[in-house]
Short mmCIF file of C-alpha atoms and ligand atoms in Angstrom, two decimals:
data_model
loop_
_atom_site.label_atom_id
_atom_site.label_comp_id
_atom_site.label_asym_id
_atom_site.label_seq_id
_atom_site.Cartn_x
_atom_site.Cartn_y
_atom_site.Cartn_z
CA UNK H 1 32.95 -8.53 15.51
CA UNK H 2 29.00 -9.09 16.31
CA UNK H 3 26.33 -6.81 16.80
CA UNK H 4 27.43 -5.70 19.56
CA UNK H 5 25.73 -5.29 22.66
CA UNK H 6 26.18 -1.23 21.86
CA UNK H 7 24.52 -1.11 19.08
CA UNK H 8 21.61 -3.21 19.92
CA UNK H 9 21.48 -0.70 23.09
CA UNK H 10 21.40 2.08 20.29
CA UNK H 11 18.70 0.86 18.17
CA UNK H 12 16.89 0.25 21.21
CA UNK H 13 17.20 4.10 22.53
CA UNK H 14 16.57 5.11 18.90
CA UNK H 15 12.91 3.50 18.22
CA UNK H 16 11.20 6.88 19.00
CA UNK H 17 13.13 8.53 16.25
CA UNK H 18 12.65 5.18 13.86
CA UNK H 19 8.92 5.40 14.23
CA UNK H 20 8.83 8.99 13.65
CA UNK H 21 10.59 8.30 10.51
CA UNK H 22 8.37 5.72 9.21
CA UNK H 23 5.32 7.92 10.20
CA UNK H 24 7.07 10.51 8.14
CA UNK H 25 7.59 8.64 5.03
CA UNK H 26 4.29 6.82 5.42
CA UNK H 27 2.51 10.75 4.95
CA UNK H 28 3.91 10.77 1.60
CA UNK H 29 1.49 9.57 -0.86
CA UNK H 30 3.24 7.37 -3.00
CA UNK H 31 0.39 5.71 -5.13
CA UNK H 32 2.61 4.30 -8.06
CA UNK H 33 -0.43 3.69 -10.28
CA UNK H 34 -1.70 7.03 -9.99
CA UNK H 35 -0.71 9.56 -12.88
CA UNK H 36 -1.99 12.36 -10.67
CA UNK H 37 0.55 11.28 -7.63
CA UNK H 38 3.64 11.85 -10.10
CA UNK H 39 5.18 14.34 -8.06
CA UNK H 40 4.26 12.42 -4.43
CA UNK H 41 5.82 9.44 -5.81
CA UNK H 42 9.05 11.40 -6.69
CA UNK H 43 9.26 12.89 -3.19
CA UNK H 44 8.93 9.50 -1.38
CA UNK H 45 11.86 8.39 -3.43
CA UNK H 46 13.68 11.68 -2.33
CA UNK H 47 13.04 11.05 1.15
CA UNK H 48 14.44 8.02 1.36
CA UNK H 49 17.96 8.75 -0.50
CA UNK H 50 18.12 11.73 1.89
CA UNK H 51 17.98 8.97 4.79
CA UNK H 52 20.53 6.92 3.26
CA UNK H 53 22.54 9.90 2.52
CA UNK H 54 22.86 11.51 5.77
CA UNK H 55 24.17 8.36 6.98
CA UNK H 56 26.86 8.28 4.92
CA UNK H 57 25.76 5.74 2.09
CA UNK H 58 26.81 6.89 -1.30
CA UNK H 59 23.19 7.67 -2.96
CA UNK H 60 22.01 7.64 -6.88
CA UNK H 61 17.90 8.39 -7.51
CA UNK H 62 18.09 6.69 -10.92
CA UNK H 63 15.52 8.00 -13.10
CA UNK H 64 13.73 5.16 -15.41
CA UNK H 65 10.77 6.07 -18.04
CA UNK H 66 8.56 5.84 -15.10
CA UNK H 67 9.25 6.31 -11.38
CA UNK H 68 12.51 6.64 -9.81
CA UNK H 69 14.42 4.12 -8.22
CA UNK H 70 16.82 4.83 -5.42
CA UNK H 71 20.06 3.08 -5.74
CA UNK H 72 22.78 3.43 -2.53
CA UNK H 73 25.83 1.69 -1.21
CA UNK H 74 28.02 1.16 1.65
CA UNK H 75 31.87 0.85 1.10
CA UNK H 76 32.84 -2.47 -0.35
CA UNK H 77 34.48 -4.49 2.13
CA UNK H 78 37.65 -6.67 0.48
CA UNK H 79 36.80 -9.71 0.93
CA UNK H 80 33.31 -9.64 2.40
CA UNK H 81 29.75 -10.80 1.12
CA UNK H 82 27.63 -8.27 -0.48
CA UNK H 83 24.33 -8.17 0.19
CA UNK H 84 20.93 -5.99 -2.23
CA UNK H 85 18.56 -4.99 -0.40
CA UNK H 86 15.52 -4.84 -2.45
CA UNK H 87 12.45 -3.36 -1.76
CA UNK H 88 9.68 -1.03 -2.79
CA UNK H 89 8.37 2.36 -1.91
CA UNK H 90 5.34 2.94 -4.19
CA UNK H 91 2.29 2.02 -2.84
CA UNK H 92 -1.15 0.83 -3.83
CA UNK H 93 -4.65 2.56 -4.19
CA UNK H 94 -6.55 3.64 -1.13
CA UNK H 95 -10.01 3.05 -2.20
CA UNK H 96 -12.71 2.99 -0.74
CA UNK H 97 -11.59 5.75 1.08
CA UNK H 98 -15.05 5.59 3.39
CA UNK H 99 -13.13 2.45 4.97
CA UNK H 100 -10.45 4.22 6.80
CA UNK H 101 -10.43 4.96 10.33
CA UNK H 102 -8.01 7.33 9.50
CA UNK H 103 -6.83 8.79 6.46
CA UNK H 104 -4.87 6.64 4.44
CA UNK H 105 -1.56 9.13 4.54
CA UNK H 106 -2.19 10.47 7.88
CA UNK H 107 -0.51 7.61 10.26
CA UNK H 108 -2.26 6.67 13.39
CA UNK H 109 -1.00 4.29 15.97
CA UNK H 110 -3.78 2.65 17.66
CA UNK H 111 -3.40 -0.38 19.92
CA UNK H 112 0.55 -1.13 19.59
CA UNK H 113 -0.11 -1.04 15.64
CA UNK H 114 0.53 1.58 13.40
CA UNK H 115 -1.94 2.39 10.56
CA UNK H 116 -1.40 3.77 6.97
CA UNK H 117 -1.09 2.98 3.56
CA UNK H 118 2.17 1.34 2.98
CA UNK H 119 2.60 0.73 6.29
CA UNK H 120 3.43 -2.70 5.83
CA UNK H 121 3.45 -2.99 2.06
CA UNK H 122 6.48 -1.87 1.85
CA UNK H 123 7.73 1.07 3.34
CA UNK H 124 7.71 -0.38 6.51
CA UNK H 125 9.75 -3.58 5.87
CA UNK H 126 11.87 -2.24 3.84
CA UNK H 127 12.68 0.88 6.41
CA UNK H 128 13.99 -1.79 8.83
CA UNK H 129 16.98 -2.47 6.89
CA UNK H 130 17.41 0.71 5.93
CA UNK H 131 17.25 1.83 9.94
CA UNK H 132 19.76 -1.52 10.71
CA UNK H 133 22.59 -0.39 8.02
CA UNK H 134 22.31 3.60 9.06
CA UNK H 135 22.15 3.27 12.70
CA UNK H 136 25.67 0.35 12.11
CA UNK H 137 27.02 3.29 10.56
CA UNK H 138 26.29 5.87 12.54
CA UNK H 139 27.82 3.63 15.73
CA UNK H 140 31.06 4.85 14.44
CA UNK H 141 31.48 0.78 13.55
CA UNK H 142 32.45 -0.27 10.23
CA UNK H 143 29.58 -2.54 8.74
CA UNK H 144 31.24 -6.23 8.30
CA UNK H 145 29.66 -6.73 4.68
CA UNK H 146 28.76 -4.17 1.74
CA UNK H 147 24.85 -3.73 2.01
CA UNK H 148 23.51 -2.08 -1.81
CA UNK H 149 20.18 -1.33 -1.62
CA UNK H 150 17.39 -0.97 -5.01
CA UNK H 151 13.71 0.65 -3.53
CA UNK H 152 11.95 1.41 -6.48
CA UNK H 153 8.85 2.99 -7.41
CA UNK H 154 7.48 0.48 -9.37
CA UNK H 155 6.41 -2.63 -7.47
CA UNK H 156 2.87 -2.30 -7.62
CA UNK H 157 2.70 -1.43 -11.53
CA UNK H 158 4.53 -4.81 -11.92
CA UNK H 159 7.95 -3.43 -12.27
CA UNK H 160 8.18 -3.03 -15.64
CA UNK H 161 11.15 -0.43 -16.09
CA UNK H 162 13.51 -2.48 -13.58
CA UNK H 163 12.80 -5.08 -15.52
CA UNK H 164 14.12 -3.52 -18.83
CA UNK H 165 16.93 -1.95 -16.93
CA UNK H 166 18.23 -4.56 -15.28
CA UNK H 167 20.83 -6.25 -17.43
CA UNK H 168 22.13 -2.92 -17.70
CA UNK H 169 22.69 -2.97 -14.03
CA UNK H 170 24.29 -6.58 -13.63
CA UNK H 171 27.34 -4.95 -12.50
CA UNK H 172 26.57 -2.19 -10.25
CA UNK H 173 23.81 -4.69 -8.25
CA UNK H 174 26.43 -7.83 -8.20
CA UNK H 175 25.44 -9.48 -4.74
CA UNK H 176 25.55 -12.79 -3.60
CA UNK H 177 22.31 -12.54 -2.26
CA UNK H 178 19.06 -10.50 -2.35
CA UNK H 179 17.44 -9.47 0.82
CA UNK H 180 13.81 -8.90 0.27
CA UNK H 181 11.21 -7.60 3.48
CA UNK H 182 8.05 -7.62 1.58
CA UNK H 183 6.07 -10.59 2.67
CA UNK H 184 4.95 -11.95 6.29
CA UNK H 185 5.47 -13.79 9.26
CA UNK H 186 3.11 -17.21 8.78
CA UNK H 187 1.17 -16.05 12.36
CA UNK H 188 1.64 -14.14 15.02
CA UNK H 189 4.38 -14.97 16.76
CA UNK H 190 5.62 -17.22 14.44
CA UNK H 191 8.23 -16.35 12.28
CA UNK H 192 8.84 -16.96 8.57
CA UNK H 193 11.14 -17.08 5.72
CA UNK H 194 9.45 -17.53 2.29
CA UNK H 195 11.26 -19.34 -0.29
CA UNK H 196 8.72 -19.42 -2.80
CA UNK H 197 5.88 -17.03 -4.19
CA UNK H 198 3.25 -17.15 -7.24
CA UNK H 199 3.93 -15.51 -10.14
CA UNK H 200 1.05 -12.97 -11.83
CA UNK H 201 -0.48 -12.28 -15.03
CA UNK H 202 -2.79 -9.47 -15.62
CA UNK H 203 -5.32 -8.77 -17.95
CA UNK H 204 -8.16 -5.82 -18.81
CA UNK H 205 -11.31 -7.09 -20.51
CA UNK H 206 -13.53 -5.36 -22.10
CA UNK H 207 -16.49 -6.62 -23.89
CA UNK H 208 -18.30 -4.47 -26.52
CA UNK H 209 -21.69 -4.60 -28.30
CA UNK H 210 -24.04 -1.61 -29.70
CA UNK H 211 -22.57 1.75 -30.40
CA UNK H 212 -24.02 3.31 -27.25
CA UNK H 213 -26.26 2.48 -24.28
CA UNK H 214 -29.69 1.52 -25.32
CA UNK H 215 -33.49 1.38 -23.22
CA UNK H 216 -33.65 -1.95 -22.44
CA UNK H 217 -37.20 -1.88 -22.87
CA UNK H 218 -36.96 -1.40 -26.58
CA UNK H 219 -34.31 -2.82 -26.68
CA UNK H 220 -34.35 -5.41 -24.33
CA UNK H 221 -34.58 -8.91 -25.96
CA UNK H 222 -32.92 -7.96 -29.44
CA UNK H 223 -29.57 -7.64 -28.75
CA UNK H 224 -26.65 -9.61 -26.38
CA UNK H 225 -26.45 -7.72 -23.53
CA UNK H 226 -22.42 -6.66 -22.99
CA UNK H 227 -22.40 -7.29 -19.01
CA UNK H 228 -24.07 -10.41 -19.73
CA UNK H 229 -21.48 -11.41 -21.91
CA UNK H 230 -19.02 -10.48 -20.06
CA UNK H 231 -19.76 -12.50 -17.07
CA UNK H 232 -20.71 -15.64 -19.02
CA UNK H 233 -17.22 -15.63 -20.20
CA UNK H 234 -15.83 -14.91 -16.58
CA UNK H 235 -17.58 -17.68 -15.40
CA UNK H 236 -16.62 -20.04 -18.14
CA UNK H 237 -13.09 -19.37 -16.81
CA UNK H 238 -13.51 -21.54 -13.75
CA UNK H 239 -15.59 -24.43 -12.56
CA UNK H 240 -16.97 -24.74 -9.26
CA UNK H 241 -14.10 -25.34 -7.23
CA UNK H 242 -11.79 -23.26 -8.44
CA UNK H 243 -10.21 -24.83 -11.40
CA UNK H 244 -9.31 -22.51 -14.05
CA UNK H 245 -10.73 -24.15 -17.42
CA UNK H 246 -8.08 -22.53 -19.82
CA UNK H 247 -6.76 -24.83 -22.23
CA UNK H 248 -3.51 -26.42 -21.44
CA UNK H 249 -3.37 -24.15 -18.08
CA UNK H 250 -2.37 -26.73 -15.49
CA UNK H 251 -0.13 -28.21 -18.00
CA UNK H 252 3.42 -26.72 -17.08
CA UNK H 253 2.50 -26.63 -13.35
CA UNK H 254 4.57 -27.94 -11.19
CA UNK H 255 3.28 -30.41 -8.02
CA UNK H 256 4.39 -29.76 -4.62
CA UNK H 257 6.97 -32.38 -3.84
CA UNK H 258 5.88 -34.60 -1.12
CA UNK H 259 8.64 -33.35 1.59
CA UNK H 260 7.65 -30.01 1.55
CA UNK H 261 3.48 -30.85 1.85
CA UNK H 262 4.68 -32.90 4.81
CA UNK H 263 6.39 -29.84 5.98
CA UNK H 264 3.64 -27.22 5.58
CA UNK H 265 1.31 -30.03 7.05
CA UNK H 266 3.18 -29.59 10.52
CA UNK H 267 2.05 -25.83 10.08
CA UNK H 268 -0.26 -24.91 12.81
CA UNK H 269 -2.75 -23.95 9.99
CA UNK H 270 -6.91 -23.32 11.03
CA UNK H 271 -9.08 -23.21 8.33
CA UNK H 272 -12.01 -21.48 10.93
CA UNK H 273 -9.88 -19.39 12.23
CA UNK H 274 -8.03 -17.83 9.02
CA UNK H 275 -12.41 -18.03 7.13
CA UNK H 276 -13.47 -16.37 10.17
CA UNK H 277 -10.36 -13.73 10.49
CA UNK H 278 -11.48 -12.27 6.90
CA UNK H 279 -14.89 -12.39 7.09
CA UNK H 280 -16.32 -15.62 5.30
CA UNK H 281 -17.98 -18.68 6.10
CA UNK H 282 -16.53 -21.30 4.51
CA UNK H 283 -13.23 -21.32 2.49
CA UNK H 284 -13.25 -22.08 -1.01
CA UNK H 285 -10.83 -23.71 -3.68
CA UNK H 286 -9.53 -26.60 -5.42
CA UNK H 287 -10.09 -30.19 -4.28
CA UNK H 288 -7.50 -32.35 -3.05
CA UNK H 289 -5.07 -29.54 -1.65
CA UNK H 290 -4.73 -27.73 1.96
CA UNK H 291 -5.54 -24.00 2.30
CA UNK H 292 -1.76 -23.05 2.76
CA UNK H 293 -1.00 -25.58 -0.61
CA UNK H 294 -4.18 -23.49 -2.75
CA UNK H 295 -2.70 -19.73 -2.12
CA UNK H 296 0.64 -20.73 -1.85
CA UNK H 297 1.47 -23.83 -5.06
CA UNK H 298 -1.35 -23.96 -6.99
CA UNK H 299 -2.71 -21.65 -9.77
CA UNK H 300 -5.84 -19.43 -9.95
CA UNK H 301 -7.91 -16.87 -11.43
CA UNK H 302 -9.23 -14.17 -10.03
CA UNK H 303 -11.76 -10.76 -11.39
CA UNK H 304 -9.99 -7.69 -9.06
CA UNK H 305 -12.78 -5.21 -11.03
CA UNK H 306 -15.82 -5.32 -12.87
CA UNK H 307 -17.48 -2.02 -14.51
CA UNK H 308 -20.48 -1.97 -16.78
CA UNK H 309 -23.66 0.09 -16.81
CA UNK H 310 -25.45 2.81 -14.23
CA UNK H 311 -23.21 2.85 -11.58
CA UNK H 312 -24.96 5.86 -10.03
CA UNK H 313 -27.88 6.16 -7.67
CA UNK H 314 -31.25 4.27 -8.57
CA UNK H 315 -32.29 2.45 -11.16
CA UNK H 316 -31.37 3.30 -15.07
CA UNK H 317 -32.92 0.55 -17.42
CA UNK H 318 -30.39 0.17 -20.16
CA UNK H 319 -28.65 -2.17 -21.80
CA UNK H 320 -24.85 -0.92 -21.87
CA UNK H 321 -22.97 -0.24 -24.56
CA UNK H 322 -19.90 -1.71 -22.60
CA UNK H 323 -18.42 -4.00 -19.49
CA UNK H 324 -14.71 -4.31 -18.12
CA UNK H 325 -13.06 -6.38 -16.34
CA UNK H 326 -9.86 -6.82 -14.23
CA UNK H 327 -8.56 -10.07 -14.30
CA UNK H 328 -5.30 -11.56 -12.46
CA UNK H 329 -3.92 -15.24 -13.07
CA UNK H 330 -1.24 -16.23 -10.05
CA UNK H 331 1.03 -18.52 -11.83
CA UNK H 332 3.10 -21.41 -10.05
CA UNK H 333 6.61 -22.62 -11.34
CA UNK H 334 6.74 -23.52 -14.41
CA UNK H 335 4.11 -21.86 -16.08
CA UNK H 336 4.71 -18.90 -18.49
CA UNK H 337 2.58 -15.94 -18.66
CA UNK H 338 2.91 -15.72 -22.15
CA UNK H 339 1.48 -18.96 -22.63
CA UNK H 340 -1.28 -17.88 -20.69
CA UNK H 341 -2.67 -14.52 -22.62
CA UNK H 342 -2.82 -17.01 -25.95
CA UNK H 343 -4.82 -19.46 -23.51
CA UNK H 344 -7.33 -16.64 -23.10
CA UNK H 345 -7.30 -15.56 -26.06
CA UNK H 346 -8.25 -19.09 -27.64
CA UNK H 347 -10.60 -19.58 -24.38
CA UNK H 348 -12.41 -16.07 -25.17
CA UNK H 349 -12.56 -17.12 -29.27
CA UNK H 350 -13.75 -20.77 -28.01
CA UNK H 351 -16.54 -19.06 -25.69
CA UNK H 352 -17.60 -15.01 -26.11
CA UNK H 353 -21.44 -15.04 -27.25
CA UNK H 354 -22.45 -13.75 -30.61
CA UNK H 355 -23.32 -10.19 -31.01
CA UNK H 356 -20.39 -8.60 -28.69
CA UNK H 357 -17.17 -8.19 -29.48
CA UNK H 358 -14.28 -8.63 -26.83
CA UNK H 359 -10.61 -7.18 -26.23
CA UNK H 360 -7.87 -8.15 -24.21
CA UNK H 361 -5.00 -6.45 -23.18
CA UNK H 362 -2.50 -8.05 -21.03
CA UNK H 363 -0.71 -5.83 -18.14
CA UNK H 364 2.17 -7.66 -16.51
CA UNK H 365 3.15 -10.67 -15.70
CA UNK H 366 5.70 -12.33 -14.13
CA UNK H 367 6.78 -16.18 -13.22
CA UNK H 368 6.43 -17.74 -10.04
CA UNK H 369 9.78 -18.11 -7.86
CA UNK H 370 11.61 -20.68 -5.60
CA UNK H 371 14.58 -19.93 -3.90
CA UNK H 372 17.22 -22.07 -1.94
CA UNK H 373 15.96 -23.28 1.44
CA UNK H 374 19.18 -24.43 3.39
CA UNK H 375 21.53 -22.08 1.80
CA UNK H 376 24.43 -20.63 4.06
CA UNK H 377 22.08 -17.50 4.07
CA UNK H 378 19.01 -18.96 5.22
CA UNK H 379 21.12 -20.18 7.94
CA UNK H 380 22.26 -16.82 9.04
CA UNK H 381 18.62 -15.73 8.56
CA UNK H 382 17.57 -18.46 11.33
CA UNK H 383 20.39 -17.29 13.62
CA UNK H 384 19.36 -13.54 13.12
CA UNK H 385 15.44 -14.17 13.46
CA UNK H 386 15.65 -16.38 16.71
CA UNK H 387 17.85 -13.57 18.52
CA UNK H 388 15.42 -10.75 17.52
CA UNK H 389 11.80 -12.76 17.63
CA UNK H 390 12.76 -15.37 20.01
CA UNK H 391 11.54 -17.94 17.85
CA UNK H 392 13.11 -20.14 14.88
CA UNK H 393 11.62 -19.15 11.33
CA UNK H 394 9.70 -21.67 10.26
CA UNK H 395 9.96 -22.34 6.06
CA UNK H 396 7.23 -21.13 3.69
CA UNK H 397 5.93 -20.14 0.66
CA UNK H 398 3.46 -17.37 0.13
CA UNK H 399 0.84 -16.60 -2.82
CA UNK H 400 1.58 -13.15 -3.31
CA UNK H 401 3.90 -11.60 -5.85
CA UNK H 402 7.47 -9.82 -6.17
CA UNK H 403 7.60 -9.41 -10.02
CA UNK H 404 11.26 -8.66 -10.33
CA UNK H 405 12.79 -11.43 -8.27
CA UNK H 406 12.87 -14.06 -10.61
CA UNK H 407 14.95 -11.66 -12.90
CA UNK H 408 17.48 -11.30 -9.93
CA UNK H 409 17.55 -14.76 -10.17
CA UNK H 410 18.18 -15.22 -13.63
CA UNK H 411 20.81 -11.99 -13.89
CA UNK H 412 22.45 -11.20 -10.93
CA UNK H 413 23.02 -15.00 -10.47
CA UNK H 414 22.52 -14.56 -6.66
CA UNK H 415 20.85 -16.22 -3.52
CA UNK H 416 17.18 -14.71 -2.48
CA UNK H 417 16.46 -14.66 1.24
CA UNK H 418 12.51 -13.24 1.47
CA UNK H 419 12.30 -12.24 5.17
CA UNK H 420 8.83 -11.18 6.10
CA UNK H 421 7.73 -8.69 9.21
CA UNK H 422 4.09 -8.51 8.37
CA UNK H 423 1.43 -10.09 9.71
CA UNK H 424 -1.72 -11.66 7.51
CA UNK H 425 -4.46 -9.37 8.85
CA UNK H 426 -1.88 -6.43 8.48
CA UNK H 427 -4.47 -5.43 5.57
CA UNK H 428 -2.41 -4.98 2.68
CA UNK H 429 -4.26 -3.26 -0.49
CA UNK H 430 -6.71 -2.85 1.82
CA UNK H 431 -8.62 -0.56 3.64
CA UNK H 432 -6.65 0.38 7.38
CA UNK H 433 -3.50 -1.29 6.25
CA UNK H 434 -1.12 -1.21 9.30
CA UNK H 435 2.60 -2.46 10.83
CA UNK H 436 2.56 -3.88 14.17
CA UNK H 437 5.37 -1.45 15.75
CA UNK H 438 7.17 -4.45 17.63
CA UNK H 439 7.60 -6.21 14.70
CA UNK H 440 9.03 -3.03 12.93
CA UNK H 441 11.20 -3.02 15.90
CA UNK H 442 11.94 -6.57 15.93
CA UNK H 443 12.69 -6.55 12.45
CA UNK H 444 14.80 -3.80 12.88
CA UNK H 445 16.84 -5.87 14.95
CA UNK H 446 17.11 -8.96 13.21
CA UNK H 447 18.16 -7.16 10.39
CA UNK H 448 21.13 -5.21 12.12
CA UNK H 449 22.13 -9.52 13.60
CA UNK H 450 21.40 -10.65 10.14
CA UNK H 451 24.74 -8.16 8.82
CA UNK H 452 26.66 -9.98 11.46
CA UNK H 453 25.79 -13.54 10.58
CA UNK H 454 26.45 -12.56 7.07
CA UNK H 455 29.15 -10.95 7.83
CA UNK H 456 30.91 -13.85 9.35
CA UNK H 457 30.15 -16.14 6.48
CA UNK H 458 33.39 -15.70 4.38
N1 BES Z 501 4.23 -7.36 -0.81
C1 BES Z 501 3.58 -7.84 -1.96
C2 BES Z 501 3.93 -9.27 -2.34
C3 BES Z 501 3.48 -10.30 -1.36
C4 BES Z 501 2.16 -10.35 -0.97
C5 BES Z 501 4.37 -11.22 -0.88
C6 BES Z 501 1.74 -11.31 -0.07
C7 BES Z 501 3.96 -12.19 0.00
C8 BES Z 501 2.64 -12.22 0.42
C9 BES Z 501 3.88 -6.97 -3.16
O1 BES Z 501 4.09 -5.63 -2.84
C10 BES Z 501 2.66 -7.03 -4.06
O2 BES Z 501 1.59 -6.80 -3.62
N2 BES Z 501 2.85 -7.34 -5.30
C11 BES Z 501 1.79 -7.35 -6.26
C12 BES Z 501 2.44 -7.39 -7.59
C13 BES Z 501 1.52 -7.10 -8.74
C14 BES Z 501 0.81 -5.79 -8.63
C15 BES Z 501 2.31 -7.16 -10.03
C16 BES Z 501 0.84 -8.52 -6.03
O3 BES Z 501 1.26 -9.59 -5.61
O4 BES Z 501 -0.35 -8.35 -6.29
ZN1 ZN Z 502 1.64 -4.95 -2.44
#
């Protein structure tokens, strides 16, 4: 049995309905981070396990100590692969709101894209499977695999509770392979699958010194100023290309093997073109690697926040009594972010001025991944890509995170196939995020082949 001809007819004649969906989810302000969002968050999940129920899946919304995470399955086929779909439907903060065209949960579709928060990152990707497996059903067809699928609420936040729950759900996720849509094509046009993405470690850091904020004329000259401080030690944290001076940092990583830079050298990559497509001169980062090797192999450090002092209108001379800052690490294979927060901490005892105090307090973290690239799975992937895009998927790894994959890994044993819709100026955690709608479409579509191909593996 393939996809037949019928059903790619039907997913064609459904794509107004599809896109209405999306739009519909995508209204739903599912901010995961937000404590004031608790009850959006829980009606995203909703809406989602009342897709996959109306279709016929059999549905659980599994409560955790956080958000819930929808859990649904298609009848096991004796026999057959089986195949998690993982994917996320939190999303991330809309600030600054000023930025948006439109609002951030009121979807717009402007020049063949459509723009939201989480339009892209993830509901959007993730939505495509979900539309493949309940349209298959809905064709009256019996699907020729058992598709499970995990969308939790939790991404963003680094996926903590998954993370604690998941041995407890080794058996009810068994799979021989994870299907993640959360990452991106490498350029338009160009299709990719990612077999490799940086791990994270994140940190608050706050630096203190006098009991409350002081004039900084009086003041001013007798005491270590705490946003001083603060960046001092920030900028002890990395030389001047890029290297992060922790000690022992680089010390598990592991170098690209000489194959695969050869690989991502035959990359159509543009280093004007990608600096000028976000805004910047000149690119910046560590010697003796490609752009594509710096976000995608190597390890860095990065301040995503920095809060000290009058933050208001005008001037306020003061010395303040405080300064934050949030700090994110992306880890490569093999380092552990364990072994990073007590490489701060000795770096911050090593370097913080006299006359302040600081505190850290890690957030998550989470190792960096590889997965198989010539598995039987990839090679369905390649089959099911070039009939939907029209193009072969070329191999890649990308720098961003999926906290919990590594843990599939590790638990559920299985193969991880990271198929990516998105595009890199899709503006992900940022302002006028959006989804082109072909490649929703398209990805749609490759998703319904990719059941087939799977399908017909065993
Ligand atoms: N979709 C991204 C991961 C991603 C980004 C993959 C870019 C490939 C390219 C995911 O939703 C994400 O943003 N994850 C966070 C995790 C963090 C908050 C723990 C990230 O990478 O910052
Ligand atoms: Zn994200």
């Amino acid at each position: 049995m393939s996809a037949s001809n019928h059903l790619l007819d039907q997913l064609a004649e459904s794509a107004p309905r599809h896109l209405e969906e999306l739009m519909e989810w995508l209204r739903i302000p599912s901010v995961s981070s937000d404590s004031t969002r608790f009850t959006e968050v829980k009606q995203a999940a909703s809406w989602v396990a009342d897709k996959l129920e109306g279709a016929g899946l059999s549905v659980e919304i599994m409560p955790t100590q956080g958000h819930p995470m929808v859990y649904a399955e298609s009848p096991k086929i004796d026999g057959a692969p089986v195949v998690l779909v993982y994917g996320h439907y939190d999303v991330q903060p809309v600030e600054p709101l000023g930025e948006w065209i439109n609002g951030p949960f009121e979807p717009t579709i402007r020049d063949g894209n459509l723009y939201a928060r989480g339009a892209t990152d993830d509901k959007g990707q993730v939505l495509t499977h979900v539309q493949s497996v309940c349209d298959w059903l809905d064709s009256g067809q019996p699907l020729p695999l058992q598709v499970k699928f995990l969308i939790e609420g939790e991404e963003e936040v680094g996926s903590l509770n998954l993370e604690r729950m998941l041995p407890e759900l080794r058996e009810k996720l068994a799979c021989d392979c994870v299907v993640i849509s959360d990452s991106g094509q490498y350029s338009d046009g160009q299709p990719a699958i990612t077999y490799g993405l940086r791990g994270i470690a994140t940190y608050e850091l706050t630096v203190d010194g006098p009991s409350q904020d002081l004039h900084s004329g009086s003041f001013g000259g007798a005491v270590m100023n705490p946003a001083i401080a603060l960046c001092k030690l920030l900028g002890s944290m990395i030389d001047e290309r890029g290297r992060v001076q922790l000690p022992g940092y680089y010390d598990r990583v592991r170098e690209l093997n000489p194959g695969e830079r050869e690989q991502w050298a035959g990359l159509p990559q543009n280093d004007a073109e990608f600096a000028d497509s976000i805004g910047v001169e000149e690119l910046f980062g560590e010697e003796g690697y490609t752009t594509d090797e710096r976000r995608w192999a190597r390890p860095t450090f990065d301040v995503n926040g920095l809060t000290s002092g009058h933050q208001g209108e005008g001037v306020k001379t003061i010395i303040p009594a405080t300064a934050k800052a949030k700090l994110s690490f992306r880890l490569v294979p093999d380092q552990d972010p364990d072994e990073v927060t007590a490489a701060i901490e000795q770096h911050l005892e090593n370097h913080c001025p006299t006359g302040v105090r600081w505190k850290l307090e890690a957030d998550h973290g989470a190792p960096g991944m590889l997965a198989a690239t010539d598995s039987r799975f990839v090679h369905a992937a390649n089959r099911a890509i070039e009939s939907a895009f029209g193009v072969l998927p070329v191999l890649i790894r990308e720098g961003g995170s999926i906290p919990i994959v590594t843990r599939f890994q590790e638990v559920l044993g299985c193969d991880c196939l990271l198929l990516g819709w998105g595009l890199s100026d899709d503006n992900a955690h940022s302002p006028n995020e959006k989804f082109r709608v072909e490649d929703y479409y398209r990805g749609i579509r490759a998703s319904a082949i990719l059941w087939d191909e799977i399908g017909k593996l065993n």
